[in-house]
Tab-separated table of C-alpha atoms and ligand atoms in Angstrom:
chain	number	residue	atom	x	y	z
C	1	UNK	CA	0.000	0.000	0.000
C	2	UNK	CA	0.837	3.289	-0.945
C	3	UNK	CA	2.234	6.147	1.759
C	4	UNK	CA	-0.369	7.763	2.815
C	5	UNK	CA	-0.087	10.527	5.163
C	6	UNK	CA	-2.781	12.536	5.402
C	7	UNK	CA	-4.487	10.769	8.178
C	8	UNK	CA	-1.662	11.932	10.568
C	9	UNK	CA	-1.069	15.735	9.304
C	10	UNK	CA	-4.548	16.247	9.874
C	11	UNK	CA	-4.595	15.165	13.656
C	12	UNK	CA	-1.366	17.949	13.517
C	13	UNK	CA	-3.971	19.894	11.895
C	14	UNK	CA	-1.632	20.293	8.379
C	15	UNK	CA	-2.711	20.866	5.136
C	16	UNK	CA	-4.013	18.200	3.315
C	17	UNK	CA	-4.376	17.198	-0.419
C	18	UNK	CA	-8.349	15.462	0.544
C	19	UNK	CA	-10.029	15.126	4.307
C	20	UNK	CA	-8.691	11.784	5.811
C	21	UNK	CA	-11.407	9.437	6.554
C	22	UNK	CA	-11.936	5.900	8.710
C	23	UNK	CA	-14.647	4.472	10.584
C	24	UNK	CA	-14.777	3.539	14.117
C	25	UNK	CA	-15.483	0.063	14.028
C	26	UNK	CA	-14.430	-0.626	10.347
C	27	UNK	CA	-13.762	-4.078	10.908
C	28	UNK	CA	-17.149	-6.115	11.887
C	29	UNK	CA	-19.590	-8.135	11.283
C	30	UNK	CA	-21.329	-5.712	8.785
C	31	UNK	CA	-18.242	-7.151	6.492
C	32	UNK	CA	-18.706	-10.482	5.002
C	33	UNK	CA	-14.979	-11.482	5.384
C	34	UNK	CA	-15.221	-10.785	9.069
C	35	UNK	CA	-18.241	-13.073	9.457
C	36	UNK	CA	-16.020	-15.737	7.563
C	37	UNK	CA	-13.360	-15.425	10.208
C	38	UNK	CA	-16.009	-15.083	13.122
C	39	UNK	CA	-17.442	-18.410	12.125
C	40	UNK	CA	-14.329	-20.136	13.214
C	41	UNK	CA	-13.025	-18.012	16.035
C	42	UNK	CA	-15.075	-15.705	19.296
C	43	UNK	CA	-14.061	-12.454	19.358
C	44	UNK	CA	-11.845	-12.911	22.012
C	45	UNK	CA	-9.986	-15.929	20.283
C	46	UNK	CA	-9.323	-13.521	17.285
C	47	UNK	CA	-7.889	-10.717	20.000
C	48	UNK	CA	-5.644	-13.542	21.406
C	49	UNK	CA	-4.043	-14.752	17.742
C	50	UNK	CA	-2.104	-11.540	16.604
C	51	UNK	CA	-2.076	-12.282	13.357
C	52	UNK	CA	-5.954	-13.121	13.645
C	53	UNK	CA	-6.641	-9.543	14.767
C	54	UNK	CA	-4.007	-8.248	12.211
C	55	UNK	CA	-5.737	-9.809	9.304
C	56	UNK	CA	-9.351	-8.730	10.583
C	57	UNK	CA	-7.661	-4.815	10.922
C	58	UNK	CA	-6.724	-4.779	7.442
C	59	UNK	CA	-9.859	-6.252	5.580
C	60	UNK	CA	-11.709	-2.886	6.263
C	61	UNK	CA	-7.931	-0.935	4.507
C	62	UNK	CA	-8.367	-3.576	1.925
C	63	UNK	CA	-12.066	-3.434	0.972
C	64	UNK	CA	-12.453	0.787	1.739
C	65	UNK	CA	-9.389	2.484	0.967
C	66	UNK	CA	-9.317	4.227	4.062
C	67	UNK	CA	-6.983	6.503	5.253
C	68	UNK	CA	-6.474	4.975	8.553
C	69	UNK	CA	-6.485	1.315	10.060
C	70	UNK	CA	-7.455	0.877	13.366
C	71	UNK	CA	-6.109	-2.060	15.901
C	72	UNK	CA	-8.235	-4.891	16.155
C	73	UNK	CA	-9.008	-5.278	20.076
C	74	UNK	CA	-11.317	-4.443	22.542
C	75	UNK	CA	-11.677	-1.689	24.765
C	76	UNK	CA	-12.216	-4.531	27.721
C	77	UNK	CA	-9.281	-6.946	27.113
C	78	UNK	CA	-7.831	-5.043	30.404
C	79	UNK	CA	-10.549	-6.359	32.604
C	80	UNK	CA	-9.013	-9.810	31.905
C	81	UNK	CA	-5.481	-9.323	33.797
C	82	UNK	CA	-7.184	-7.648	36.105
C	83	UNK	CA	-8.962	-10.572	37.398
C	84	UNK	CA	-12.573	-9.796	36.586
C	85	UNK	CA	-13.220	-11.883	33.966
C	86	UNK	CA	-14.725	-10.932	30.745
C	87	UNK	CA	-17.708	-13.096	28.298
C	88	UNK	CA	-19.284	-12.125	24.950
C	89	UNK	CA	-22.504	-13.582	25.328
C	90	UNK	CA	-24.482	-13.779	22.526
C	91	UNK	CA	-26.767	-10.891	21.517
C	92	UNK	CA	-25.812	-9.670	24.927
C	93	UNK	CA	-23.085	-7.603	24.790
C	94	UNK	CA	-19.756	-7.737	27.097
C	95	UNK	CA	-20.086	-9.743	30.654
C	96	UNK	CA	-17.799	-8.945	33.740
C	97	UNK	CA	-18.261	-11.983	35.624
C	98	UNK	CA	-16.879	-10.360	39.205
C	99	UNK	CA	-18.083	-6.658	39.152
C	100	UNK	CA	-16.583	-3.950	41.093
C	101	UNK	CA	-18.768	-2.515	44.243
C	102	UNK	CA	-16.767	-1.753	47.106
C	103	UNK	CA	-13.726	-0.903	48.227
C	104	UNK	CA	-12.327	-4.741	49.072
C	105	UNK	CA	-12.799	-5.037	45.076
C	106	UNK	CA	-10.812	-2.576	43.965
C	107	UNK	CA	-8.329	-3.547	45.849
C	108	UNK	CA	-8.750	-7.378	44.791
C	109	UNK	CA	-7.905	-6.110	41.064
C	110	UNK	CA	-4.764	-7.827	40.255
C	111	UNK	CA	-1.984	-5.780	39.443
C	112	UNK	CA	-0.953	-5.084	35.318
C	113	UNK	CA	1.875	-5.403	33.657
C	114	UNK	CA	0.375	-4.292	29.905
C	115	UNK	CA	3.402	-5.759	28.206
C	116	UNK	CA	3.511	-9.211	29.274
C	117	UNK	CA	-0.329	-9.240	30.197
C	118	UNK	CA	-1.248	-7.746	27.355
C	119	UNK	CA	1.337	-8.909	24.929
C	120	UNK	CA	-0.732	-10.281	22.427
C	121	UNK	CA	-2.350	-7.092	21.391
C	122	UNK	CA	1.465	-5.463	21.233
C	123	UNK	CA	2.034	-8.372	18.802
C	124	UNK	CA	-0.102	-7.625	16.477
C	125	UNK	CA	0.534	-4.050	16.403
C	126	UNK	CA	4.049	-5.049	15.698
C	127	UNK	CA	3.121	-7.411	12.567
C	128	UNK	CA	0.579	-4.423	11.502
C	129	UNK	CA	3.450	-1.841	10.866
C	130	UNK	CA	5.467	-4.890	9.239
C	131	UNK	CA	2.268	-4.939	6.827
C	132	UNK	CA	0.021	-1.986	6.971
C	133	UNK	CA	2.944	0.219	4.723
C	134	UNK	CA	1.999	3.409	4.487
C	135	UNK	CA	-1.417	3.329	5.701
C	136	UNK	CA	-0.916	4.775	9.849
C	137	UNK	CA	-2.127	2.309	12.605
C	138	UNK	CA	-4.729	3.693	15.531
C	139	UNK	CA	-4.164	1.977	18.905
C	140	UNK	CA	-6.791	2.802	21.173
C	141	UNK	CA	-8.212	2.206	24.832
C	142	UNK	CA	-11.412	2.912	27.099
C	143	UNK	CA	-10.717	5.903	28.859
C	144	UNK	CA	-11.324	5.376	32.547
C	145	UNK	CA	-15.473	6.140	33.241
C	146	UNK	CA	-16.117	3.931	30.272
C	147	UNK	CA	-14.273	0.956	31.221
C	148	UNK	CA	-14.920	1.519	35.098
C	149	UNK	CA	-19.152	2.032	33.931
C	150	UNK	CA	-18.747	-1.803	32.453
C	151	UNK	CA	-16.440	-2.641	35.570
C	152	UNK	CA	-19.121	-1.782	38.181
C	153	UNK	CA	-22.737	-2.105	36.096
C	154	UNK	CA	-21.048	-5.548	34.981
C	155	UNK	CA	-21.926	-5.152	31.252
C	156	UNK	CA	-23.855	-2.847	29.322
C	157	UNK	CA	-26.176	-0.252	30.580
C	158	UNK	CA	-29.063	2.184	29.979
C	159	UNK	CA	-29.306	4.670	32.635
C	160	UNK	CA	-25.887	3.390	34.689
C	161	UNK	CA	-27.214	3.314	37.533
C	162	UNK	CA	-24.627	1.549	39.504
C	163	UNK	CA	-21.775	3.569	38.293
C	164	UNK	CA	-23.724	6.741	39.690
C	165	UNK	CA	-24.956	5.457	42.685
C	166	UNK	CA	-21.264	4.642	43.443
C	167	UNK	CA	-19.966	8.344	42.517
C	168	UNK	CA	-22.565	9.562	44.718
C	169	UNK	CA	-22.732	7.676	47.712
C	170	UNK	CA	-19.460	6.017	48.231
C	171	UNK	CA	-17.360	8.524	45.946
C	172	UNK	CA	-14.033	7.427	48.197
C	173	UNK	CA	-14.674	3.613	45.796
C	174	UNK	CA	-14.941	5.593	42.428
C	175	UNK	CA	-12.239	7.723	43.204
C	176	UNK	CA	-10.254	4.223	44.204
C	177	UNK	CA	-11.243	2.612	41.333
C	178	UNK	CA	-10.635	5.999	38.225
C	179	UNK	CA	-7.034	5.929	40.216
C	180	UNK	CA	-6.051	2.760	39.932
C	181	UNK	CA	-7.774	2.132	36.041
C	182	UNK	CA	-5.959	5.848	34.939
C	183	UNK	CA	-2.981	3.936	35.857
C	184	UNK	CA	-3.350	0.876	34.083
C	185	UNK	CA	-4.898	2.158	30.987
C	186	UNK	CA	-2.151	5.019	30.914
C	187	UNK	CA	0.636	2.177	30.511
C	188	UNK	CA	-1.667	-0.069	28.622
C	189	UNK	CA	-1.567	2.807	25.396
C	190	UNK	CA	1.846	3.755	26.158
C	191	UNK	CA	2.776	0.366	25.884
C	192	UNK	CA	0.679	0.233	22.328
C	193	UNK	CA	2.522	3.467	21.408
C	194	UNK	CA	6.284	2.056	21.906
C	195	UNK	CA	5.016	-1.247	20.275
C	196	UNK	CA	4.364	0.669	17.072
C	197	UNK	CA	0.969	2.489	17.014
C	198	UNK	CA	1.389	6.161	14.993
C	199	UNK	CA	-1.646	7.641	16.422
C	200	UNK	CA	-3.741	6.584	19.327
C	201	UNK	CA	-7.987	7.257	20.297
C	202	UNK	CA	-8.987	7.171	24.081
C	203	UNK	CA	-12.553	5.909	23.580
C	204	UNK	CA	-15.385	7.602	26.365
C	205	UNK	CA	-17.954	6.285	24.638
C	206	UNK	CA	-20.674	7.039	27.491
C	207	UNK	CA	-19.265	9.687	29.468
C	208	UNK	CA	-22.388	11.701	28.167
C	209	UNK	CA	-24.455	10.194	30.994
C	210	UNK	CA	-23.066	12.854	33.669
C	211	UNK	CA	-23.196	16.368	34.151
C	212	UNK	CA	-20.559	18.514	33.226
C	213	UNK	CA	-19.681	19.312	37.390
C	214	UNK	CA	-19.213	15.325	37.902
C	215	UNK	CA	-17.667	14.990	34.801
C	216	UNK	CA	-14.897	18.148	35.939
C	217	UNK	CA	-15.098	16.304	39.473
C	218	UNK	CA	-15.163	12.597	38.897
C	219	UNK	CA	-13.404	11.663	34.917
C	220	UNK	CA	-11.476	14.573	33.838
C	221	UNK	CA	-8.059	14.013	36.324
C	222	UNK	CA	-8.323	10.195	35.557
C	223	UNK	CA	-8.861	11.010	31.476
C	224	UNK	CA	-6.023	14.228	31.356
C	225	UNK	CA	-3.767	11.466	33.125
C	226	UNK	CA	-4.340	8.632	30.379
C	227	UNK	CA	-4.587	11.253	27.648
C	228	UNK	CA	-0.947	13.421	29.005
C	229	UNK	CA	0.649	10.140	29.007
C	230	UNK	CA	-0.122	9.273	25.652
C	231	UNK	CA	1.053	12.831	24.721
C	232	UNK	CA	3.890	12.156	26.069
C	233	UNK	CA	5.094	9.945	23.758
C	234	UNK	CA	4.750	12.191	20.891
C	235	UNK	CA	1.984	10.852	18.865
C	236	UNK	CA	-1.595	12.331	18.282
C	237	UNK	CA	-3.797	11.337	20.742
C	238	UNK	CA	-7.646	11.537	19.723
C	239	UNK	CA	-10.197	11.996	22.534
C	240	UNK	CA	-13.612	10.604	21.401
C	241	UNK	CA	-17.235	10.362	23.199
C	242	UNK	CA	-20.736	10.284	22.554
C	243	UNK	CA	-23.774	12.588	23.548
C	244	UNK	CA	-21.075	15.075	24.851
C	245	UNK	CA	-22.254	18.410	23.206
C	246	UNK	CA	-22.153	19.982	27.334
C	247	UNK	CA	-18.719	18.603	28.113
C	248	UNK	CA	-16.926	19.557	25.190
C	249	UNK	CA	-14.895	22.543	26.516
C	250	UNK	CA	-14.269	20.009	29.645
C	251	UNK	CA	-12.811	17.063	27.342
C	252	UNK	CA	-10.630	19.804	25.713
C	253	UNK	CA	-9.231	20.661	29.187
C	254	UNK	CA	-8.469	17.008	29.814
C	255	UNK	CA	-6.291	16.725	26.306
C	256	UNK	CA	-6.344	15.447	22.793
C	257	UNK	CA	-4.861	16.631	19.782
C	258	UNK	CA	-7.841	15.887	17.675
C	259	UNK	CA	-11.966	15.661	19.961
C	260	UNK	CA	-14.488	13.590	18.339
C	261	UNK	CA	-17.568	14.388	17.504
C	262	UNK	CA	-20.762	12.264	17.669
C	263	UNK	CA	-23.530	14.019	15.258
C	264	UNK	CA	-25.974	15.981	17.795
C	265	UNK	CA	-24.060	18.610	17.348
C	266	UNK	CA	-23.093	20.458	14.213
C	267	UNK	CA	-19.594	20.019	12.791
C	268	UNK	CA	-19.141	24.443	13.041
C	269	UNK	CA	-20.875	24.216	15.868
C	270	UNK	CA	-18.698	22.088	17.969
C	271	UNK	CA	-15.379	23.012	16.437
C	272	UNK	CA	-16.407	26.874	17.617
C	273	UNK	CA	-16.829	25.658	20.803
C	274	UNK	CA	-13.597	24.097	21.739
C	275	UNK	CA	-11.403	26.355	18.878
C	276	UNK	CA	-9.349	26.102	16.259
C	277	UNK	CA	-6.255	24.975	18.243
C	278	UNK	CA	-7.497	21.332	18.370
C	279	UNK	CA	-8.490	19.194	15.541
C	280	UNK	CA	-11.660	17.850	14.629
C	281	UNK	CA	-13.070	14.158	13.564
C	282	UNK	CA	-16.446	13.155	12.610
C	283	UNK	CA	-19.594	13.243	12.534
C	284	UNK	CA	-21.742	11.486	10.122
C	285	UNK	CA	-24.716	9.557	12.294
C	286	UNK	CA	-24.308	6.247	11.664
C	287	UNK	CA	-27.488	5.585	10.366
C	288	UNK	CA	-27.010	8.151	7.580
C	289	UNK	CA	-25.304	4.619	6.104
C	290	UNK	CA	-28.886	3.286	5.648
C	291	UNK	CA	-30.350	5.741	3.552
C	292	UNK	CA	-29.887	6.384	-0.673
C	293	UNK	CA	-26.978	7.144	-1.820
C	294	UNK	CA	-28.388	10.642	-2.944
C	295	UNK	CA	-29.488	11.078	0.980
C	296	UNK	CA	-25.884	10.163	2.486
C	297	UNK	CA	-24.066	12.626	-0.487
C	298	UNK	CA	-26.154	15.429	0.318
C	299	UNK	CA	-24.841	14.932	4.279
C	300	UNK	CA	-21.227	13.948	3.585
C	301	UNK	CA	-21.231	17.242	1.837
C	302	UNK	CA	-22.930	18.998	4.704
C	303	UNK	CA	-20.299	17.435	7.062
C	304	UNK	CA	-17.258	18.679	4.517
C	305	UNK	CA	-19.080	21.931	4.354
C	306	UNK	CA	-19.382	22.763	7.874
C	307	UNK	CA	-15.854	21.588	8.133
C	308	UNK	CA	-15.181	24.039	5.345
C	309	UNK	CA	-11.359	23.108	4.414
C	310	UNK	CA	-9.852	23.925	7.862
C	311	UNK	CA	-6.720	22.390	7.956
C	312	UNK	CA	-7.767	19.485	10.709
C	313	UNK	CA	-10.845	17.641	9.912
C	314	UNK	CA	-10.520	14.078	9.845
C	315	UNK	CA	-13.964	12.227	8.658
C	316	UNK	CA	-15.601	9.630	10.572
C	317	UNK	CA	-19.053	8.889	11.840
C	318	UNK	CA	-20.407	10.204	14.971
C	319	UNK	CA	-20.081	6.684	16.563
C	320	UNK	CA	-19.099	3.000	15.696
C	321	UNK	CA	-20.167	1.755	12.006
C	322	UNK	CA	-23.597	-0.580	12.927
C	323	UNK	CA	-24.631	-4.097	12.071
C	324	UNK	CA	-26.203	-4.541	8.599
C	325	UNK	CA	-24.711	-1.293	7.367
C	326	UNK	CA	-24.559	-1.973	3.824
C	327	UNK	CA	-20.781	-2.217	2.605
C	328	UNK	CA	-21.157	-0.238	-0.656
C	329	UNK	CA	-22.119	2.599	0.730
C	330	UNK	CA	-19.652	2.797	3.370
C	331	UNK	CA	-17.406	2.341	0.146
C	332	UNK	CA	-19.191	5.083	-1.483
C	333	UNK	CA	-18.207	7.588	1.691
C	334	UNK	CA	-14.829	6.975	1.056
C	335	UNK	CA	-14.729	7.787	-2.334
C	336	UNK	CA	-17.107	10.818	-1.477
C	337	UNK	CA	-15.095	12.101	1.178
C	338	UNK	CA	-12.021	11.955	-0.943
C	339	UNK	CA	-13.698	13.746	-4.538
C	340	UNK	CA	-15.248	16.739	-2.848
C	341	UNK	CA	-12.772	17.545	-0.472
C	342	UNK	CA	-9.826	17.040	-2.998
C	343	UNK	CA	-8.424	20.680	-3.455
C	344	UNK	CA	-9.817	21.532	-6.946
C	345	UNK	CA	-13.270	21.404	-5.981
C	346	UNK	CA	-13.095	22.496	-2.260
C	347	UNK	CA	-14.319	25.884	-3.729
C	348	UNK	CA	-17.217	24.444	-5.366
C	349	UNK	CA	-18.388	22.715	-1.984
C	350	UNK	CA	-18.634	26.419	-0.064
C	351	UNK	CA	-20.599	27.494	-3.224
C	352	UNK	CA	-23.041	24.486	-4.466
C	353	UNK	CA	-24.914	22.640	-2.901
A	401	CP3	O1	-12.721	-1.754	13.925
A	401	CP3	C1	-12.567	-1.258	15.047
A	401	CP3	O2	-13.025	-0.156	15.385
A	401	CP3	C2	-11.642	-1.971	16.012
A	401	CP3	C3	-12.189	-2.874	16.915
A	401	CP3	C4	-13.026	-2.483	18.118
A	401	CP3	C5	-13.867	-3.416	18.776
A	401	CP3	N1	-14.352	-2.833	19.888
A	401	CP3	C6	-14.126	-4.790	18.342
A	401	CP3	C7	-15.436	-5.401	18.706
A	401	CP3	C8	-13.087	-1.288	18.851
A	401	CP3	C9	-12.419	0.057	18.571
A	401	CP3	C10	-13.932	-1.532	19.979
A	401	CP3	C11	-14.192	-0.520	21.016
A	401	CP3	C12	-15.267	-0.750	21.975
A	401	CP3	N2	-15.663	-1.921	22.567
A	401	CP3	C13	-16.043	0.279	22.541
A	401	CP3	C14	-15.868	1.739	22.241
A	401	CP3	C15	-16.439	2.098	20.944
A	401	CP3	C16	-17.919	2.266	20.932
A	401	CP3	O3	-18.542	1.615	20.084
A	401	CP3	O4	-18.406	3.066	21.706
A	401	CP3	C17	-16.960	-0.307	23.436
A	401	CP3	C18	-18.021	0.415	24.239
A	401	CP3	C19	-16.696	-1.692	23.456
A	401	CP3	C20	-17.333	-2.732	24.288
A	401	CP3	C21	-18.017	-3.724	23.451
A	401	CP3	N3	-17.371	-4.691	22.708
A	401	CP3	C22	-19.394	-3.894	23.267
A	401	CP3	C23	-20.468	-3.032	23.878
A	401	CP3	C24	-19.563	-5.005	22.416
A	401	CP3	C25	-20.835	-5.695	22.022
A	401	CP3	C26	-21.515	-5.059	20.921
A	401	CP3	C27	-22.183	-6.058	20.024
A	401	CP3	O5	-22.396	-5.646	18.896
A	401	CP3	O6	-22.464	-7.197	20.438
A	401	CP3	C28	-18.287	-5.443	22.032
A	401	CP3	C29	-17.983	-6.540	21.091
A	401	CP3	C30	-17.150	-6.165	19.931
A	401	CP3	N4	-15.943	-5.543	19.972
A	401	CP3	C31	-17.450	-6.435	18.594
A	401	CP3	C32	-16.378	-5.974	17.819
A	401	CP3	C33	-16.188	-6.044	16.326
A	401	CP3	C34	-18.739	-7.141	18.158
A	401	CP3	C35	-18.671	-8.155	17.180
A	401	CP3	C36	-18.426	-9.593	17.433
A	401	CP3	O7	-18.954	-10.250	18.335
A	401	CP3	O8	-17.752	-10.095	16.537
């Protein structure tokens, strides 16, 4: 594969000959090949064969032409060295068998040593970059609310009513808990960096669920510490959530080089919220994947629009690509994303429609 750059001077907010553009989630079981290799192998199995999860993070580069590839994993293989035990269930979602509720459970949690414990997921970064060639690899990892809301709800939730419950009422266990997590997901992506990753996203997928005081009180120390020590090792470090149009200027405080967007709020909109001194990626709803190909041209263009040329827009979706999205038309983004942001007719996008 050819070098390709532009991924990586647009988190340093360069110039660019066309907007970069991945997916979150581009490898899945929307893709045929990864329901091949699914048939044969859990999820987990393919996480635990590094050249498994390397061939499943290059079937999206492959079939998409992206600009980016992102690490096969997921953002709760840490839970397993801890000692809580993790389970896909089917149609479920994620399982922590031994959930985290008081303070005798935090300090149960096994201690981490992300190399060796995690050495399987540094292995396939390594054969990535022996691959990949050109094309810059995303490590990522749950920033600490995320992976503490599985931790203590024990899977999935709606309203997370454990995880608040906790903050509120026994705040000295939450606080015990973002500590010691911060830690080991801060030497969990530096350990991903030094193994080879270019460019790395902290995922707080949920963090919408609080209020911007408990999110200043209660996540952003534990999030600037994972996101400073990723900095740290000079890559760019992209800080992503969902439903977080009130804690926008907050996430900027606790660091990124480039703050994702999920699509409640306009591209403009956001990006004048937290300035031009950070970069920008998103914000397509997923769902826009659904509709006619007229319908998802007339808001990639939108997107592009609002983004208007600024040197450090990266496109993505709002959130992670969904089952049954249809393939072509994820295909079609790509190439959409790439034509009307290409310099000739960046013009033409501020003036037609
Ligand atoms: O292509 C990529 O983006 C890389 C791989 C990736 C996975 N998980 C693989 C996976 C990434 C970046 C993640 C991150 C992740 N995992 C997040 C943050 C992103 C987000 O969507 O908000 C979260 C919250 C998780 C936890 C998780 N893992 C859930 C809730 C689920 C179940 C969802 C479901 O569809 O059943 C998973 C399972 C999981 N992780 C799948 C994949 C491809 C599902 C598919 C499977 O079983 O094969």
């Amino acid at each position: 594969m050819e070098i390709n750059n532009r991924f990586l001077q647009a988190c340093r907010r360069e110039p660019v000959d066309t907007t970069p553009v991945w997916f979150m989630r581009q490898a899945g079981r929307y893709m045929e090949e990864y329901r091949a290799i699914r048939q044969k192998y859990s999820l987990l199995e393919i996480c635990y064969h590094p050249e498994l999860a390397a061939e499943v993070t290059l079937q999206p580069v492959r079939a998409l032409g992206v600009d980016a590839a992102i690490l096969f994993a997921d953002i709760l293989l840490p839970v397993i060295p801890l000692g809580l035990g993790l389970e896909f269930a089917k149609g479920e979602g994620p399982i922590i068998t031994s959930p985290v509720r008081t303070l005798e459970d935090v300090q149960a949690m096994n201690p981490v040593d992300a190399e060796t414990d995690l050495g399987y997921v540094m292995e396939a970064i390594r054969i990535l970059r022996g691959t990949l060639n050109g094309i810059p690899l995303i490590g990522f990892c749950g920033a600490p609310f995320t992976v503490a809301s599985y931790i203590i709800e024990g899977g999935s939730s709606r309203e997370f009513l454990k995880t608040k419950t906790m903050m509120y009422a026994a705040p000295e266990v939450f606080h015990a808990l973002m500590e010691r997590l911060s830690s080991v997901l801060a030497a969990y992506i530096v350990a991903q960096i030094r193994a080879g990753a270019q460019a790395v996203q902290i995922f707080d997928s949920w963090v919408g669920a609080l209020s911007p005081q408990d999110y200043e009180k209660f996540v952003l120390p534990y999030s600037q510490k994972v996101l400073q020590a990723a900095k740290a090792e000079g890559v760019p470090v992209i800080h992503f959530g969902t439903n977080t149009t009130t804690l926008l200027s907050l996430m900027k405080r606790a660091g990124g080089d480039v703050l994702g967007l999920d699509w409640r709020i306009p591209l403009d909109e956001g990006w004048a919220l937290v300035g031009e001194n950070v970069a920008i990626q998103g914000n397509l709803d997923p769902v826009t994947l659904f509709a006619p190909l007229s319908e998802i041209k007339a808001r990639v263009r939108d997107v592009l629009r609002r983004a208007d040329g600024r040197p450090g827009h990266i496109f993505n979706l709002g959130h992670g690509i969904l089952q049954n999205t249809p393939v072509d038309h994820v295909k079609a983004v790509v190439d959409m994303v790439h034509e009307y942001s290409a310099l000739p007719l960046r013009e033409g996008l501020r003036v037609r429609d």
